[in-house]
Short mmCIF file of C-alpha atoms in Angstrom, two decimals:
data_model
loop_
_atom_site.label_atom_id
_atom_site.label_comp_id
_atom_site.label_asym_id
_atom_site.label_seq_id
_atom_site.Cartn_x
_atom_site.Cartn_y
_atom_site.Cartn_z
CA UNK Z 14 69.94 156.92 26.48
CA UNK Z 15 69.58 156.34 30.14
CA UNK Z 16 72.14 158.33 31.03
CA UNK Z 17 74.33 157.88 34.70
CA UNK Z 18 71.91 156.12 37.19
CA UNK Z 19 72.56 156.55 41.08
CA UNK Z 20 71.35 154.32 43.72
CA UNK Z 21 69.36 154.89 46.13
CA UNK Z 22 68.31 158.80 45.79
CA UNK Z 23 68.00 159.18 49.41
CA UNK Z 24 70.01 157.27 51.91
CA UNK Z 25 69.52 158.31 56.02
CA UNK Z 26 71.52 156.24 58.30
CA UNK Z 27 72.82 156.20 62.11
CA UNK Z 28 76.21 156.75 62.76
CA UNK Z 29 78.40 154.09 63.08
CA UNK Z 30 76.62 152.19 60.17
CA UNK Z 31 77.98 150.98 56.40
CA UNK Z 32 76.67 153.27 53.65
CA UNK Z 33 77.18 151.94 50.31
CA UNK Z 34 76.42 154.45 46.81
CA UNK Z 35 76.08 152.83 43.40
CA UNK Z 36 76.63 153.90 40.06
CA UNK Z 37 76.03 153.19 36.58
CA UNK Z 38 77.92 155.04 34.26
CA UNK Z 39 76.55 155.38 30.37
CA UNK Z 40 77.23 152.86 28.36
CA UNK Z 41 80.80 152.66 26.37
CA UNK Z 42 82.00 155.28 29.22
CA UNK Z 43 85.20 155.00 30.30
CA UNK Z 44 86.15 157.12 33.01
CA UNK Z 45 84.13 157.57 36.08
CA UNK Z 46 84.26 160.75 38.89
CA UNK Z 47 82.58 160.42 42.56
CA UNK Z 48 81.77 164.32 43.64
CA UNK Z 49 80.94 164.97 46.65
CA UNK Z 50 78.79 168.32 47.59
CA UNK Z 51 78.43 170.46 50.56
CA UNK Z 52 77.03 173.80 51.34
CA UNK Z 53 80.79 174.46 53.02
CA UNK Z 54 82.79 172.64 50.61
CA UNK Z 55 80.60 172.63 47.57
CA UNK Z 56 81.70 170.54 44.88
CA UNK Z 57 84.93 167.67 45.43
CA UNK Z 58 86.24 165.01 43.73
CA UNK Z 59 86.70 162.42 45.87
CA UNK Z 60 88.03 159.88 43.36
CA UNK Z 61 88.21 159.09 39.43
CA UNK Z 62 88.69 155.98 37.51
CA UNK Z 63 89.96 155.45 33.66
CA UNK Z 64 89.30 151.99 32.30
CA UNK Z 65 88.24 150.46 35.87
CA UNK Z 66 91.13 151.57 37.62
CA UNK Z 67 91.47 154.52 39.94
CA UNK Z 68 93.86 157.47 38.87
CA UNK Z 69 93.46 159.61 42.16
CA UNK Z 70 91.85 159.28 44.98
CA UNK Z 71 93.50 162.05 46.86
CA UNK Z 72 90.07 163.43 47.76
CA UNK Z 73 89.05 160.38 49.63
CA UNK Z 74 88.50 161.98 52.67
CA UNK Z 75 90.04 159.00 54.96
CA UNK Z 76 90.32 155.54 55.22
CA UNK Z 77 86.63 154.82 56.10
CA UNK Z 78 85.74 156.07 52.66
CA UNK Z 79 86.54 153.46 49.64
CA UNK Z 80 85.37 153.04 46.00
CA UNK Z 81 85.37 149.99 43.52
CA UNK Z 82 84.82 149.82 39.77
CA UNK Z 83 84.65 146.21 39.48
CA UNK Z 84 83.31 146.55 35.97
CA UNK Z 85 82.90 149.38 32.52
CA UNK Z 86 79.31 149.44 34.38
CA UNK Z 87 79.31 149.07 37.79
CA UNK Z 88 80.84 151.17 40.43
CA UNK Z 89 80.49 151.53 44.60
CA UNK Z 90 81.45 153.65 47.18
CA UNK Z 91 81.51 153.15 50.81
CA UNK Z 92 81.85 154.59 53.61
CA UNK Z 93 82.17 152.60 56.81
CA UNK Z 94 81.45 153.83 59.60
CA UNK Z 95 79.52 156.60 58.70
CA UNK Z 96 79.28 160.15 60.83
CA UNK Z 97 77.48 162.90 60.43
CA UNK Z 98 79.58 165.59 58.93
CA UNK Z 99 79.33 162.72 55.80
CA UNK Z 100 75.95 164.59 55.36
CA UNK Z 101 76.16 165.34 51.66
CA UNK Z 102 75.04 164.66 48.09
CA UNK Z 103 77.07 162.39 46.61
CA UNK Z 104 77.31 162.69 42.73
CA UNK Z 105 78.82 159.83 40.30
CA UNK Z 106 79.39 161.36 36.51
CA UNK Z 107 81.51 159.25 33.63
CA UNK Z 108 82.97 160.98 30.41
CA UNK Z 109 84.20 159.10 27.36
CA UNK Z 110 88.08 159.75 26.64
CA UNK Z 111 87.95 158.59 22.84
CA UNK Z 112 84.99 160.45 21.40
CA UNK Z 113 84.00 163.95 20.51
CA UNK Z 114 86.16 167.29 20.39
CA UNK Z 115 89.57 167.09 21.74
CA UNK Z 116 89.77 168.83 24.84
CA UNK Z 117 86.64 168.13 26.18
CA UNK Z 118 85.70 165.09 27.56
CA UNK Z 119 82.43 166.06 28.18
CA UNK Z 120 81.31 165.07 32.12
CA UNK Z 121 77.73 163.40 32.23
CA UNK Z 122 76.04 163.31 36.07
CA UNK Z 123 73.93 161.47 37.53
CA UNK Z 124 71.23 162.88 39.87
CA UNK Z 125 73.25 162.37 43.64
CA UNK Z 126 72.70 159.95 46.05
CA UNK Z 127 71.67 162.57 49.51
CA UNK Z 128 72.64 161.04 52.19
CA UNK Z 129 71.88 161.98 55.74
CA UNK Z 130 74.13 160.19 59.13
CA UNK Z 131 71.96 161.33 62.50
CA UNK G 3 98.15 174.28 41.19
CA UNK G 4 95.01 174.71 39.01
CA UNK G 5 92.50 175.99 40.46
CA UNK G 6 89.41 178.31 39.59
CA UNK G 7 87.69 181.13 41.23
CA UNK G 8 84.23 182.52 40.56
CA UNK G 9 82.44 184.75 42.26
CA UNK G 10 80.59 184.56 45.09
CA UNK G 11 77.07 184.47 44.91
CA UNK G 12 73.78 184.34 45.59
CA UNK G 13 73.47 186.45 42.70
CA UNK G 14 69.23 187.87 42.52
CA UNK G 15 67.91 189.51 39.30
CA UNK G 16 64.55 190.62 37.62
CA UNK G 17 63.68 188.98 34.73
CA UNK G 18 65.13 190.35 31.25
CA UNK G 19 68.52 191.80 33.29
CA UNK G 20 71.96 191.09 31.77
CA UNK G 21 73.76 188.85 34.06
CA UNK G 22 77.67 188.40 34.09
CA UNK G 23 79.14 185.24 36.77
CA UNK G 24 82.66 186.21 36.70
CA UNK G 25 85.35 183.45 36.63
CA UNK G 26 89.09 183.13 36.48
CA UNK G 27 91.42 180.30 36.44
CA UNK G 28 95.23 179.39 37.77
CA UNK G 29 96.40 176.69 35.11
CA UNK G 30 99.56 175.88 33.02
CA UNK G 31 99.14 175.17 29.97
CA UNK G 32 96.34 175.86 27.78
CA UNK G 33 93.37 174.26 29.48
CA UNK G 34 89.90 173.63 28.16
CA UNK G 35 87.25 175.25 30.18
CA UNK G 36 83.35 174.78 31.03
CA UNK G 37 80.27 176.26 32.32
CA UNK G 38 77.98 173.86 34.39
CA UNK G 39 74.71 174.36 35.31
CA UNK G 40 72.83 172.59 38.25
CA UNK G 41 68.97 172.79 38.78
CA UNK G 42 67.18 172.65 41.83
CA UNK G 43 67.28 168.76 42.88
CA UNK G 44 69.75 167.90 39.63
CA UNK G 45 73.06 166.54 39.03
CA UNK G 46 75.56 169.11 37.22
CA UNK G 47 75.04 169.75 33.65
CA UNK G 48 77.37 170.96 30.97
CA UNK G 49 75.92 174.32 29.86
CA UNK G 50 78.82 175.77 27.33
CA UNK G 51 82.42 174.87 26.38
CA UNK G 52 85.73 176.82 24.99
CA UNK G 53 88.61 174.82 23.93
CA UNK G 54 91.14 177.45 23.04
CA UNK G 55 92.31 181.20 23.86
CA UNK G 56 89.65 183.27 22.11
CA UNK G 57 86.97 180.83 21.49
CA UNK G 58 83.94 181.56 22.55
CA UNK G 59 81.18 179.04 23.67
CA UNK G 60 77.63 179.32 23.89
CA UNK G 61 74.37 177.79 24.71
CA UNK G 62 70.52 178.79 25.35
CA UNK G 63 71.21 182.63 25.19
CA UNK G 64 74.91 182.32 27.81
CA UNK G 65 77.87 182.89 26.34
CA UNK G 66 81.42 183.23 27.36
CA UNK G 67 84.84 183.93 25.86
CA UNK G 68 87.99 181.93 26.59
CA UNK G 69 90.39 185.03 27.38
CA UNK G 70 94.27 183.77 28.28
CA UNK G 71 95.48 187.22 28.82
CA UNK G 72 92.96 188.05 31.50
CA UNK G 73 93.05 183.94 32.43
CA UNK G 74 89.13 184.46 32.31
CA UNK G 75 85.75 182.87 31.39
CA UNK G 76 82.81 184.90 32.32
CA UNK G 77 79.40 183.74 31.88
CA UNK G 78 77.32 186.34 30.07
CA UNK G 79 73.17 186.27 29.26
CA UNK G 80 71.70 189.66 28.17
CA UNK G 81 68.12 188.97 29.15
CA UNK G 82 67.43 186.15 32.37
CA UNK G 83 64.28 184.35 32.32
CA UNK G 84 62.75 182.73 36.11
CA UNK G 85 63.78 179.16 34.34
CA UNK G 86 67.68 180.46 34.52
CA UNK G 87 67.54 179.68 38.03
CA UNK G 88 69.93 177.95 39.06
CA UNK G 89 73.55 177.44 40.32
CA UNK G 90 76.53 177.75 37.90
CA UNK G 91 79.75 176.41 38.05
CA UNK G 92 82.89 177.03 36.13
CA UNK G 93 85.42 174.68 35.58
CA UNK G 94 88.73 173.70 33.59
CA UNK G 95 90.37 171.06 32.26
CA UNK G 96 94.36 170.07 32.17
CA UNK G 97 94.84 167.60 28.90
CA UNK G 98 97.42 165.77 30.85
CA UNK G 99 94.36 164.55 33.54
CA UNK G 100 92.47 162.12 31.98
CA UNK G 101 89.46 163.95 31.80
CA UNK G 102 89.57 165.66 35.64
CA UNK G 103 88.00 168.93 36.17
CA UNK G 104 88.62 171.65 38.41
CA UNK G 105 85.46 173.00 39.94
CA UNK G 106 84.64 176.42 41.15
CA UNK G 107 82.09 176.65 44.39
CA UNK G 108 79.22 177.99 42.58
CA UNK G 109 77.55 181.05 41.82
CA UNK G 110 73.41 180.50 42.88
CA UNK G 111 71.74 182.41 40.31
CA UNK G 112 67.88 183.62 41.72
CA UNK G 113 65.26 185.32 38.61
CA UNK G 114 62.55 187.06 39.93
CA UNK G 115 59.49 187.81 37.87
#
């Protein structure tokens, strides 16, 4: 099982630029969470999906953030332009709603996307 | 709203102490709740669950007991090894959110040897 893949690992950008994160949730997943972590913040959600479509995306910080799930196995998020308090690791995780114990809906992450605006 | 608080860290202990991270939640309801664990350079992973008032999950020596009257879930290990490192995170979960959880900030958790 290949479990959630992130793309790229490390991301380091100018300010002013387009950053775009990828995901790949685990197969047969179908909700999908982009975190976001920061030594002052530490751990938000910034925006969940159930069956491709967002729920909430009250965390987005503002409008130059914005996420897509185009597909069960694809999903982006961008931020554009970039600045440098978006410093963070970004973390995508997906859970599966129909299977195992009621009540848990187990969250599976990926390793983060660190990104770095100068 | 729900929300959960857990203490603040860094927390540093010698190898083979007891460790308690204590955590406590704001929720209606009867939420689920979780222990995470994130390693050095990892993404969060799920360490322990409880689905109902008294249950008690555990996992690789950690344990912790769902307590509603308290609202509490403290993480519990009697004897810390170096590879316990790490930062842990408590969390819940509303049945009525599709699967969202409500993080803590995370309690860094340092083993010396």
């Amino acid at each position: 099982d290949a479990g959630v893949i992130q793309s790229p690992r490390h991301e380091v950008t100018e300010m002013g630029q387009e950053v775009t994160l990828r995901c790949k949730p685990i197969s047969g997943h179908n909700s999908l969470f982009w975190y976001r972590q920061t030594m002052m913040r530490g751990l938000e959600l910034l925006i969940y999906f159930n069956n491709n479509v967002p729920i909430d995306d009250s965390g987005m910080p503002e409008d130059r953030f914005s996420a897509k799930m185009p597909n069960a196995s694809f999903s982006t998020l961008k931020i554009q332009p970039s600045e440098p308090r978006d410093s963070a690791v970004y973390f995508c995780a997906s859970s599966d709603r129909r299977r195992g114990l009621a009540g848990t809906y187990e969250q599976y992450f990926g390793p983060g996307t660190r990104l770095t605006v100068t | 709203g729900d929300s959960v608080t857990q203490m603040e860290g860094p927390v540093t202990l010698s190898e083979e102490a007891f460790l308690t991270i204590n955590c406590t939640y704001t929720a209606t309801g009867y939420p689920s709740l979780f222990w995470y664990v994130q390693y050095p350079g990892e993404g969060l992973q799920l360490l322990l669950k409880a689905t109902k008032a008294d249950d008690k999950g555990s996992n690789k020596g950690f344990e912790a007991t769902y307590r509603k009257e308290t609202t509490s879930f403290h993480l519990e290990k009697g004897s810390v090894q170096v590879s316990d490192s790490a930062v842990y995170f408590c969390a819940l979960r509303r049945g009525s959110t599709l699967g969202r959880l409500y993080f803590g900030r995370g309690t860094q958790l340092t083993v010396w040897p």
